[in-house]
Coordinates of C-alpha atoms and ligand atoms in Angstrom, one line a residue:
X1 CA 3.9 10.3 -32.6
X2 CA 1.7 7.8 -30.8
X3 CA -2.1 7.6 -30.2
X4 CA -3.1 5.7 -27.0
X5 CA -5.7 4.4 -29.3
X6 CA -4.1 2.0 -31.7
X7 CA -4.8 -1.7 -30.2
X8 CA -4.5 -2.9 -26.6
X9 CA -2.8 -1.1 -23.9
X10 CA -1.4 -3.0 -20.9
X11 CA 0.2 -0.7 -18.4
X12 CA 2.8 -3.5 -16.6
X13 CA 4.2 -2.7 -12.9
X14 CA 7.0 -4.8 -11.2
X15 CA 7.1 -5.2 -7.4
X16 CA 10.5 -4.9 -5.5
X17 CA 10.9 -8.7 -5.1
X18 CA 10.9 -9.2 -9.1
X19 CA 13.6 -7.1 -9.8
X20 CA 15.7 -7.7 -7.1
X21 CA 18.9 -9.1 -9.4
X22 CA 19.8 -9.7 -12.6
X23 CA 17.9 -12.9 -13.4
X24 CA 14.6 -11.2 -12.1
X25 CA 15.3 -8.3 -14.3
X26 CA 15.6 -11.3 -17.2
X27 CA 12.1 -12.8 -16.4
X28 CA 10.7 -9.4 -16.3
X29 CA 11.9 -8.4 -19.8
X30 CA 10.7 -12.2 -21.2
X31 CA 7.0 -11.3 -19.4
X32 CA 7.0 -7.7 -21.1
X33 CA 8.2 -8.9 -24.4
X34 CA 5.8 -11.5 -24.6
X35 CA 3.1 -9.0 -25.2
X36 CA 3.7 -6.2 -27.7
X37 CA 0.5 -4.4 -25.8
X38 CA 2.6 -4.3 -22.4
X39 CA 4.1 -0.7 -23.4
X40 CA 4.3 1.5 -20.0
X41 CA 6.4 -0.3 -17.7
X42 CA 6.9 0.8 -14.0
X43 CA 9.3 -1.0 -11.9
X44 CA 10.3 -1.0 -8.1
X45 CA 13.1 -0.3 -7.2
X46 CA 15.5 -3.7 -6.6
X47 CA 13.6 -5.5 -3.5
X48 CA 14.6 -8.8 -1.5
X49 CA 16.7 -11.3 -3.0
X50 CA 16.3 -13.7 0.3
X51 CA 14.7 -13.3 3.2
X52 CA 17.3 -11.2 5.4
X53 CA 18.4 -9.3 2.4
X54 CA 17.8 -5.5 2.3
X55 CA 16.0 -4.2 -0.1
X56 CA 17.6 -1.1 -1.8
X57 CA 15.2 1.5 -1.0
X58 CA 15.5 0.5 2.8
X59 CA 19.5 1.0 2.2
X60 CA 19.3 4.4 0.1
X61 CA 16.9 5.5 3.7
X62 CA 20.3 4.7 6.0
X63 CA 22.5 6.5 2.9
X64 CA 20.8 9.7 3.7
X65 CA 20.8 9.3 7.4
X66 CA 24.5 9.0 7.1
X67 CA 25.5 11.7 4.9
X68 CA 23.5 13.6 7.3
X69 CA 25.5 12.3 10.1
X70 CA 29.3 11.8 8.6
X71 CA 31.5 9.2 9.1
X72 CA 32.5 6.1 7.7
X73 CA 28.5 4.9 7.4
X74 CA 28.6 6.9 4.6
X75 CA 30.8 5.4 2.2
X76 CA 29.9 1.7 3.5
X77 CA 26.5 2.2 2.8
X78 CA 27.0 3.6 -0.8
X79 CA 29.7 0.6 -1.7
X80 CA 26.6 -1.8 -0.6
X81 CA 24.2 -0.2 -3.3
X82 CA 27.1 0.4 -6.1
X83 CA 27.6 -3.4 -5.3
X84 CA 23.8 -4.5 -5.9
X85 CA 23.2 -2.0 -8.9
X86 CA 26.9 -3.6 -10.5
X87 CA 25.8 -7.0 -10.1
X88 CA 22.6 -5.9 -12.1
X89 CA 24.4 -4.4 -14.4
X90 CA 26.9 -6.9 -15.1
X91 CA 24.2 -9.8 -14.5
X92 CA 22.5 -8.0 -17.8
X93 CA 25.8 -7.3 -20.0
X94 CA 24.6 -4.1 -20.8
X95 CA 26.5 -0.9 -21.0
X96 CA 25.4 1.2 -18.5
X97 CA 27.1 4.6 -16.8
X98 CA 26.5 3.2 -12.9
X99 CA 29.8 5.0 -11.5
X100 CA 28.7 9.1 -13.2
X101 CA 25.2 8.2 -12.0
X102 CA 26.2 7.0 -8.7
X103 CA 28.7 9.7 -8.3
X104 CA 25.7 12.7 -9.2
X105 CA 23.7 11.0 -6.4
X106 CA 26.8 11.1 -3.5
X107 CA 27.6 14.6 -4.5
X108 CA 23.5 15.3 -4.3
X109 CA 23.1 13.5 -1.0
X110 CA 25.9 15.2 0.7
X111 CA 24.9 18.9 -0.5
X112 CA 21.6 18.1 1.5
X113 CA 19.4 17.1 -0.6
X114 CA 16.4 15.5 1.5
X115 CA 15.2 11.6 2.1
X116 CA 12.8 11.5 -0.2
X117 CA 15.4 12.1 -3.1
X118 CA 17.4 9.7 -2.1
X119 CA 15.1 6.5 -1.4
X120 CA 13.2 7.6 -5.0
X121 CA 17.2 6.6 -6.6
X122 CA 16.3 3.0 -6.3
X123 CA 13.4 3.2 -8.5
X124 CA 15.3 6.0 -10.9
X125 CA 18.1 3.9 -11.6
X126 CA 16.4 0.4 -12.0
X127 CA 14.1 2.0 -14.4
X128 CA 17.1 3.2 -16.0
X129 CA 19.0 0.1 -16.3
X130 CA 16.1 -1.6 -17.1
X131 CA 14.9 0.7 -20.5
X132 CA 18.2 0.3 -21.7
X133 CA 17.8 -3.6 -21.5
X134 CA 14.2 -3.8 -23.1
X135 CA 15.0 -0.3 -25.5
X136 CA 12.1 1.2 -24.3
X137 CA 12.4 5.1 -24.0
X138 CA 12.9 6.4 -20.2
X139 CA 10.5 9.0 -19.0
X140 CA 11.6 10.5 -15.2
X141 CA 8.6 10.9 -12.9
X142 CA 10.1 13.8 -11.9
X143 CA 9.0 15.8 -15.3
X144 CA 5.5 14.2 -15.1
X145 CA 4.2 12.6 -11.8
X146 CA 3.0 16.3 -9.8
X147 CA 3.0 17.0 -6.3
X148 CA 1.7 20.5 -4.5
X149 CA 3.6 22.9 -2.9
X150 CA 2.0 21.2 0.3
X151 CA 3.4 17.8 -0.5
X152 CA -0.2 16.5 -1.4
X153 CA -0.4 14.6 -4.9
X154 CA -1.7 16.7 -7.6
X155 CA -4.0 14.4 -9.7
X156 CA -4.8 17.0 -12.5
X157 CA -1.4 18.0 -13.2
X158 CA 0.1 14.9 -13.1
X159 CA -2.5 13.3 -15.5
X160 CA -1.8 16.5 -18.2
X161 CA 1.7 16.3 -18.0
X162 CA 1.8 12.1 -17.6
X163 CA -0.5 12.0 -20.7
X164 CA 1.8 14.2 -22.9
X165 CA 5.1 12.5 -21.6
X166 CA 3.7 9.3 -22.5
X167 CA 1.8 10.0 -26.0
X168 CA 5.7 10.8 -27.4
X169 CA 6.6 6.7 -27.4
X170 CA 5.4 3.7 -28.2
X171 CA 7.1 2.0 -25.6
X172 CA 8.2 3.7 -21.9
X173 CA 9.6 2.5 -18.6
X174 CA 8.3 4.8 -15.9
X175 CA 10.0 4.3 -12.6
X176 CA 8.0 4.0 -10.0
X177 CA 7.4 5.8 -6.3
X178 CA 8.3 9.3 -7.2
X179 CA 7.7 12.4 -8.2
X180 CA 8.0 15.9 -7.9
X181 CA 7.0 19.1 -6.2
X182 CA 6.1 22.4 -7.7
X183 CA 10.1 23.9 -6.9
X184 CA 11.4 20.5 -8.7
X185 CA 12.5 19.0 -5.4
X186 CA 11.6 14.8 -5.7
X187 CA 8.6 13.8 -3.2
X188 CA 7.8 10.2 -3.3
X189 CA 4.8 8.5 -1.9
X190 CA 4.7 6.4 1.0
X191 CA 5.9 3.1 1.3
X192 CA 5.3 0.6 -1.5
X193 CA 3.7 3.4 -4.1
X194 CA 5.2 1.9 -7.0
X195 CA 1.7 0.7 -6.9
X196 CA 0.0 4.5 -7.5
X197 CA 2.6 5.2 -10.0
X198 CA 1.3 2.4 -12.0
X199 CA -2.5 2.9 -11.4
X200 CA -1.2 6.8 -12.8
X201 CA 0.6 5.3 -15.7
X202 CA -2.8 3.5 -17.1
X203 CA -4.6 5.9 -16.6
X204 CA -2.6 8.3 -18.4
X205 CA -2.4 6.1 -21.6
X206 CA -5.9 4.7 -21.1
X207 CA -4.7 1.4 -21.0
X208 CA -7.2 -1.8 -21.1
X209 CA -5.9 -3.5 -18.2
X210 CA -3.3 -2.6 -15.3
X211 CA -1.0 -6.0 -14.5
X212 CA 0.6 -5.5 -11.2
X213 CA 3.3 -8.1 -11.3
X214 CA 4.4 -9.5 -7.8
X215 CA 5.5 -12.5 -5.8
X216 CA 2.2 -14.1 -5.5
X217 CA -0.3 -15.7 -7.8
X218 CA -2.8 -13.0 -6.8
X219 CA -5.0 -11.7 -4.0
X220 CA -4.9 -14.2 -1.1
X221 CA -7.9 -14.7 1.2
X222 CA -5.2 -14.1 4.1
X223 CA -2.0 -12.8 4.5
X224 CA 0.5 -16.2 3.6
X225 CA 2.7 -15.1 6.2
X226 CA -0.5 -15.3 8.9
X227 CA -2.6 -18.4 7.4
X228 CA -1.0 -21.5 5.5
X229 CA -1.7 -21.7 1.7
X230 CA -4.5 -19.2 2.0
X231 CA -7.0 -19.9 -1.3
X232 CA -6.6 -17.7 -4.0
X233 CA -9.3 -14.9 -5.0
X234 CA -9.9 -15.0 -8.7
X235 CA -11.9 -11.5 -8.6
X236 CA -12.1 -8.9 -6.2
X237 CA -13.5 -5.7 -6.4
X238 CA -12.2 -1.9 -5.9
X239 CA -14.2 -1.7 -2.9
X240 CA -13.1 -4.9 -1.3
X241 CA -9.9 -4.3 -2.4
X242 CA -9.5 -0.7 -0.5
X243 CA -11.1 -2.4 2.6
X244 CA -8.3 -5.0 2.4
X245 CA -5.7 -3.1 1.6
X246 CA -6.2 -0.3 4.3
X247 CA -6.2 -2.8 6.3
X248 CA -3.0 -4.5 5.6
X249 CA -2.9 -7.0 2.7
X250 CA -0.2 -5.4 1.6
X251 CA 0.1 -6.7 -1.5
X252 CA -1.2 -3.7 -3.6
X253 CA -0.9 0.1 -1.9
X254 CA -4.2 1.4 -0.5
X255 CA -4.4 4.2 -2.4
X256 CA -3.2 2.7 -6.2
X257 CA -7.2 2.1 -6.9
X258 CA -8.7 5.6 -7.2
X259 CA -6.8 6.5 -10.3
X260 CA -8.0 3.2 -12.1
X261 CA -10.9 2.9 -10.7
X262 CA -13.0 6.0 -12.0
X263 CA -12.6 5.0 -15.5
X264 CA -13.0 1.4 -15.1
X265 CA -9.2 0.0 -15.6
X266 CA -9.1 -3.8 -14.0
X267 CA -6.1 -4.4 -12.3
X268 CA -4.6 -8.2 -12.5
X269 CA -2.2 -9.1 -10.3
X270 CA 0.2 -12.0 -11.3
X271 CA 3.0 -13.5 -10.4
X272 CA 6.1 -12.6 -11.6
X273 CA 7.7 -16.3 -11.2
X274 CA 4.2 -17.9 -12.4
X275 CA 3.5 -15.8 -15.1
X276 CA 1.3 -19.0 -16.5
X277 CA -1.0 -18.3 -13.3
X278 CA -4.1 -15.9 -14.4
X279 CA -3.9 -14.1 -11.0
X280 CA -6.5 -12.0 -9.6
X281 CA -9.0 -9.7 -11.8
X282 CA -9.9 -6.2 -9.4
X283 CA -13.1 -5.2 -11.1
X284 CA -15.6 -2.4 -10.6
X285 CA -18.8 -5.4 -9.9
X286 CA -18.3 -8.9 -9.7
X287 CA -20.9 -11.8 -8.9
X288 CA -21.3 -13.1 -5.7
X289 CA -19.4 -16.2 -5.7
X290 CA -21.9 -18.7 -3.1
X291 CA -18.9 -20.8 -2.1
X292 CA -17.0 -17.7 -0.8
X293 CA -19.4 -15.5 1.0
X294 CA -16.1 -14.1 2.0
X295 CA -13.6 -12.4 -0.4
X296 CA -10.9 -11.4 2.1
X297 CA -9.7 -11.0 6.1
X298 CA -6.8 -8.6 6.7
X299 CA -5.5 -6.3 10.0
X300 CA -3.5 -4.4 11.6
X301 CA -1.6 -3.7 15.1
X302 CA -1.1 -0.6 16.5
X303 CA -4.4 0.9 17.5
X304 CA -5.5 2.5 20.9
X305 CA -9.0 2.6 22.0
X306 CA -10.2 6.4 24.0
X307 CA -13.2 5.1 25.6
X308 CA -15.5 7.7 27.4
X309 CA -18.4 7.4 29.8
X310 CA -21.0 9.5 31.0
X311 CA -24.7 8.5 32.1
X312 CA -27.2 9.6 29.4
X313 CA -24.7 10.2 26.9
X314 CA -27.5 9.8 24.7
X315 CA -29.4 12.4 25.4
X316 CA -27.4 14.7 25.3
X317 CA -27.2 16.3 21.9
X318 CA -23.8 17.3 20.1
X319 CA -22.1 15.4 22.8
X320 CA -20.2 13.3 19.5
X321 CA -19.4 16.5 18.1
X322 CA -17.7 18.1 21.2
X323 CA -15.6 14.9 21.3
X324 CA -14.8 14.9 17.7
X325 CA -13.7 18.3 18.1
X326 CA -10.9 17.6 20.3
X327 CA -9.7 14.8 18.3
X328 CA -9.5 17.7 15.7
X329 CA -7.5 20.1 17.4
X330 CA -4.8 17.7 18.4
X331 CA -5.4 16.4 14.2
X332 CA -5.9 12.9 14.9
X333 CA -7.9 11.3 12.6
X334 CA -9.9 8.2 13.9
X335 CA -10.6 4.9 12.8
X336 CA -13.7 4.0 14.1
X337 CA -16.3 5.2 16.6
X338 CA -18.1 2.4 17.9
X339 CA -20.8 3.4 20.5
X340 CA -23.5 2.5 23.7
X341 CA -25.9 4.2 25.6
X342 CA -23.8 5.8 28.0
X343 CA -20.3 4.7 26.0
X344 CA -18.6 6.3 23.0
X345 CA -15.2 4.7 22.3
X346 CA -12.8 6.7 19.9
X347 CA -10.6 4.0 18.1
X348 CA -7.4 5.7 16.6
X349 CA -3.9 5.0 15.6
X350 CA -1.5 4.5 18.9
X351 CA 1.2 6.6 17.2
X352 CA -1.2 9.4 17.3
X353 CA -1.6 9.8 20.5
X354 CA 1.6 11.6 21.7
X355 CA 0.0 14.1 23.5
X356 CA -2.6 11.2 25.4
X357 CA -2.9 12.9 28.8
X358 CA -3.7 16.9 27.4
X359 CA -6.0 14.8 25.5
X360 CA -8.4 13.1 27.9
X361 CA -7.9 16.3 30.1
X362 CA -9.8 18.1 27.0
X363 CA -12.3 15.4 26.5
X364 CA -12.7 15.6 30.3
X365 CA -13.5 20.1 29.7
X366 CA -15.4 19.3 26.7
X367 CA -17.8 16.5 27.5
X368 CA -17.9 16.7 31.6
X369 CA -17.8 12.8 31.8
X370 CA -17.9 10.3 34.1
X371 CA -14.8 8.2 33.6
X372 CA -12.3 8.2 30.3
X373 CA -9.4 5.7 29.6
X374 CA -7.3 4.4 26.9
X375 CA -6.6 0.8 25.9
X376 CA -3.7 0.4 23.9
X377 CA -2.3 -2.6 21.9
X378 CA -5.3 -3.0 19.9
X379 CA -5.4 -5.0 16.7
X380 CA -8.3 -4.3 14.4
X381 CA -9.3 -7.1 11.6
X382 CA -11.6 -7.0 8.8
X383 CA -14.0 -9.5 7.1
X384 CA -14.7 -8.2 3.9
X385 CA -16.9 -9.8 1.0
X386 CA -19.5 -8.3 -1.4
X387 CA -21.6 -11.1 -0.8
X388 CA -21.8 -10.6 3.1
X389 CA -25.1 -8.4 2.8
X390 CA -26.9 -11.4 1.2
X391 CA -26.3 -14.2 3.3
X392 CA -27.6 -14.1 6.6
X393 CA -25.6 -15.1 10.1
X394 CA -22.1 -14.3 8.6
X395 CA -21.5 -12.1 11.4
X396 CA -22.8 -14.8 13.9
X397 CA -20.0 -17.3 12.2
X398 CA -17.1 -14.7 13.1
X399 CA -18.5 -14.1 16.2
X400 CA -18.5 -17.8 16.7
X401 CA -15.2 -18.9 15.4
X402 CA -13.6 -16.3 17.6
X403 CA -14.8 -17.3 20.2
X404 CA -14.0 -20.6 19.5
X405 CA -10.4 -19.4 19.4
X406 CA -11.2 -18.0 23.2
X407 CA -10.7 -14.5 22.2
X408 CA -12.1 -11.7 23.7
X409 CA -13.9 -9.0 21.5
X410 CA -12.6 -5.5 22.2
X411 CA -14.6 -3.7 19.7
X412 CA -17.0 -4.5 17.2
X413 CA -18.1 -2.3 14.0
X414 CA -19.9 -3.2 10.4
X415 CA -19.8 -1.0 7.6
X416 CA -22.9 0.9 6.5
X417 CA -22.3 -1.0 3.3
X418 CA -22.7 -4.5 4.7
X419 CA -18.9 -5.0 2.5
X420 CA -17.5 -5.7 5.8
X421 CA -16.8 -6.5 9.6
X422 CA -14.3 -5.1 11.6
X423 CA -13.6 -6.6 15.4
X424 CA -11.1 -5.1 17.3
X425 CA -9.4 -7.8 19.7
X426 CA -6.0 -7.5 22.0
X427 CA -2.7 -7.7 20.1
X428 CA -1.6 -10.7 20.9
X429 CA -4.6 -12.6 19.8
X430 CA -4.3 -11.1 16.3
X431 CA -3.0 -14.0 14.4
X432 CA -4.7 -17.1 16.2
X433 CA -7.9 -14.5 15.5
X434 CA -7.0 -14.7 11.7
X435 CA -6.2 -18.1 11.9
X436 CA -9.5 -19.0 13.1
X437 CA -12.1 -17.0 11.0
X438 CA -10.3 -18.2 7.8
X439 CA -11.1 -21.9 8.8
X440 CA -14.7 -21.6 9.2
X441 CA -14.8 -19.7 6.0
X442 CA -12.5 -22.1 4.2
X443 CA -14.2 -25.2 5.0
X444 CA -17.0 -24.3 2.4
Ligands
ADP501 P1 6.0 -6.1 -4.4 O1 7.5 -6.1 -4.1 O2 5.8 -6.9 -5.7 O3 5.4 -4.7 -4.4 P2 4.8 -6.6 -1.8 O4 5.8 -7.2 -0.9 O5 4.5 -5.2 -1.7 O6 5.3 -7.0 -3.3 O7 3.4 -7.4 -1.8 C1 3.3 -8.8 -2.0 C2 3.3 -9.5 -0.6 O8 2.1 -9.1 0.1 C3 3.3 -11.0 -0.7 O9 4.6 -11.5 -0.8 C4 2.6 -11.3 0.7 O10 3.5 -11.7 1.6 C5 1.9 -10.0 1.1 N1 0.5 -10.2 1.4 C6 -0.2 -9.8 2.5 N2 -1.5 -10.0 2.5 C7 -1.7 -10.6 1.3 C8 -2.8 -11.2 0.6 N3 -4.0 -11.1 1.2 N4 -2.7 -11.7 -0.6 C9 -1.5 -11.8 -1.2 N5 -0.4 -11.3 -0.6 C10 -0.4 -10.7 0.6
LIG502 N1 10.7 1.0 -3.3 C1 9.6 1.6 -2.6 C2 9.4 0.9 -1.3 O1 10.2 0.0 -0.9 C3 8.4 1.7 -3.4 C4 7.8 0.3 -3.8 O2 8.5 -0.7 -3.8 O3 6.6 0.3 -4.3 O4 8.6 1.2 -0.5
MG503 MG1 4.4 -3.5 -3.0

């Protein structure tokens, strides 16, 4: 038996694109054994090799879809994935049953078993492969990682059952993005919560540190796919973090810092083909840095904006709850509520709004206004930075370089924390917006 409290703990999670083949696999096992403290180990399931490749859990998706539907698909689809787990397999030398576990998952998929199942097989079968390459033990998410009856994530029981699973080894690989509901049906998380998993793991075995392993030498100050070479942020907090992430640096899963965060794990994130590189530290406080008055700018597409006007609006008390209350009934959540005299504007995810035209006809019952229309294509971006709230005319410096850019502002709205600033500007100014607020804050 094991105590989590004999020396340092380092929970170690591997992204998608550092296990997508054999040699990756390799480098991984060289990083973990490195470090006799890396002992929970949660990997992805096999990502990207190049850039048009398909990363498994994308083709497990289709594998469902065609059992579903019959046909040749089928079969084509599962050669493609016995092909990329062989080559792993092979790739490694080791002695591994791929064909029974392959054949338990067809016979699974075309019985009916759902989506979820089958995309959560990536992750279940490299973690497989890969515990019997390290010799760590194997413990399946599916005994440990707990979901409600109403597909939400269960943080108490997973953390009992997680603690116990773990506390019997030393040494464990954890696959990631998975778990399972109260009936023993698997439920995963969304898309890319390999992350969670691993914030679960260290917090499970109290471990000192959480290294998120990736394809980058850390946080960026801008998505590298946006912004050239963005610098590299050497420490970040939770809070910035979330604000980030939420809003599309994508590099570590929105919701992977609430389990770490309330007792004070750091994450680091590294990279996987730099593993010299110290990465990013994500701390509960940091100092304000001087030179970098901003920590981070990330967005999204996709948002509409329902913008309502009526003369005197602000008079007119419970008039923002009578709105809100639609937006309830049709459960839409919303994004942000910017607001004038006689304007409120209701800024929401475009996918939410199906049912747009019973929606304005409600407002129109509820609030008796004026004049109510949508804009659509809306990108929203946020400036964030900790040390925004002590220096003065950061704001005006956005303001400035966007309009610089000749941008239009849609939408404007600052956190009651002074952590951040989000604009709201058409879609297709969304990277040349980027572009230009990260060169008046990088010229520092
Ligand atoms: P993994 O497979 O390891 O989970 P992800 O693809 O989920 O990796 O996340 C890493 C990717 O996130 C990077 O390759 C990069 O393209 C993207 N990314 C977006 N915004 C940022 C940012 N601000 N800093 C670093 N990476 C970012
Ligand atoms: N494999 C899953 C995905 O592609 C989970 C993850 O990689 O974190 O979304
Ligand atoms: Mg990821």
């Amino acid at each position: 038996m094991n105590s989590f409290n004999n020396g340092t703990i380092k929970t170690v999670k591997f992204g998608g694109s550092s296990l997508a083949d054999a040699e990756c696999l390799k480098k991984v096992a060289t990083i973990i054994k490195a470090d006799a403290s890396r002992r929970y180990v949660v990997p992805s399931a096999p990502g990207k090799r190049f850039k048009e490749d398909e990363k498994v859990t994308d083709m497990l998706y289709a594998l469902h879809r065609a059992a579903a539907e019959g046909g040749a698909a089928f079969e084509e689809t599962y050669e493609k994935i016995y092909t990329r787990f062989d080559g792993i397999v092979k790739g490694l030398g080791i002695d591994f049953p791929l064909a029974e576990e392959l054949e338990i998952i067809k016979k699974n998929l075309l019985a009916g078993y759902g989506s979820d199942y089958a995309a959560s097989r990536g992750e279940y079968l490299n973690g497989k492969i890969l515990a019997a390459y390290i010799g760590f033990a194997f413990v399946d998410p599916a005994t440990a990682v707990a979901f409600k009856e109403n597909g939400a994530f269960d943080a108490g029981k997973t953390d009992e059952l997680l603690g116990k699973a773990l506390a019997e080894h030393e040494y464990a690989v954890v696959p990631g993005f998975y778990g399972a509901l109260p009936d023993g049906a698997i439920k995963t998380f969304s898309r890319g919560g390999s992350d969670v998993t691993g914030s679960l793991v260290a917090k499970a075995v109290n471990a000192d540190i959480y290294e998120n392993w990736t394809d980058v030498s850390g946080f960026l100050m801008a998505d590298p796919r946006i912004v050239d070479s963005p610098k590299q942020i050497r420490t970040i907090t939770y809070r910035e973090l979330r604000e980030l992430s939420y809003m599309g640096a994508t590099v570590l899963h929105e919701d992977a810092i609430f389990p770490v965060r309330k007792i004070g794990i750091p994450i680091n994130i590294r990279n996987t083909n730099i593993p010299e590189e110290p990465g990013t530290m994500i701390v509960a406080k940091a100092e304000v840095d001087a030179e970098n008055l901003i920590t981070g700018i990330a967005g999204r597409r996709g948002f509409s904006a329902i913008i309502i006007e009526k003369d005197m609006m602000n008079q007119e008390i419970g008039f923002g709850r009578r709105v809100l209350d639609v937006f309830e009934k049709f459960g839409i959540s919303f994004e942000h509520l910017p607001s004038g005299i006689d304007t409120l504007s209701v800024v929401v995810e475009s996918k939410s709004l199906e049912k747009v035209e019973n929606i304005i006809e409600e407002l129109y019952k509820a609030t008796e206004a004026d004049h109510i229309y949508v804009e659509n294509e809306i990108a929203l971006i946020a400036v964030v930075g900790r040390g925004m709230i002590q220096a003065r005319g950061t704001a005006a410096r956005v303001f400035a370089a966007i309009s610089h850019a000749g941008v239009n502002v849609k939408m404007i709205d600052q956190g009651s924390s002074e952590l951040n600033i989000i604009v709201g500007v058409k879609e297709e100014d969304f990277e040349k917006t980027i572009k230009a607020i990260y060169e008046i804050f990088d010229n520092e």
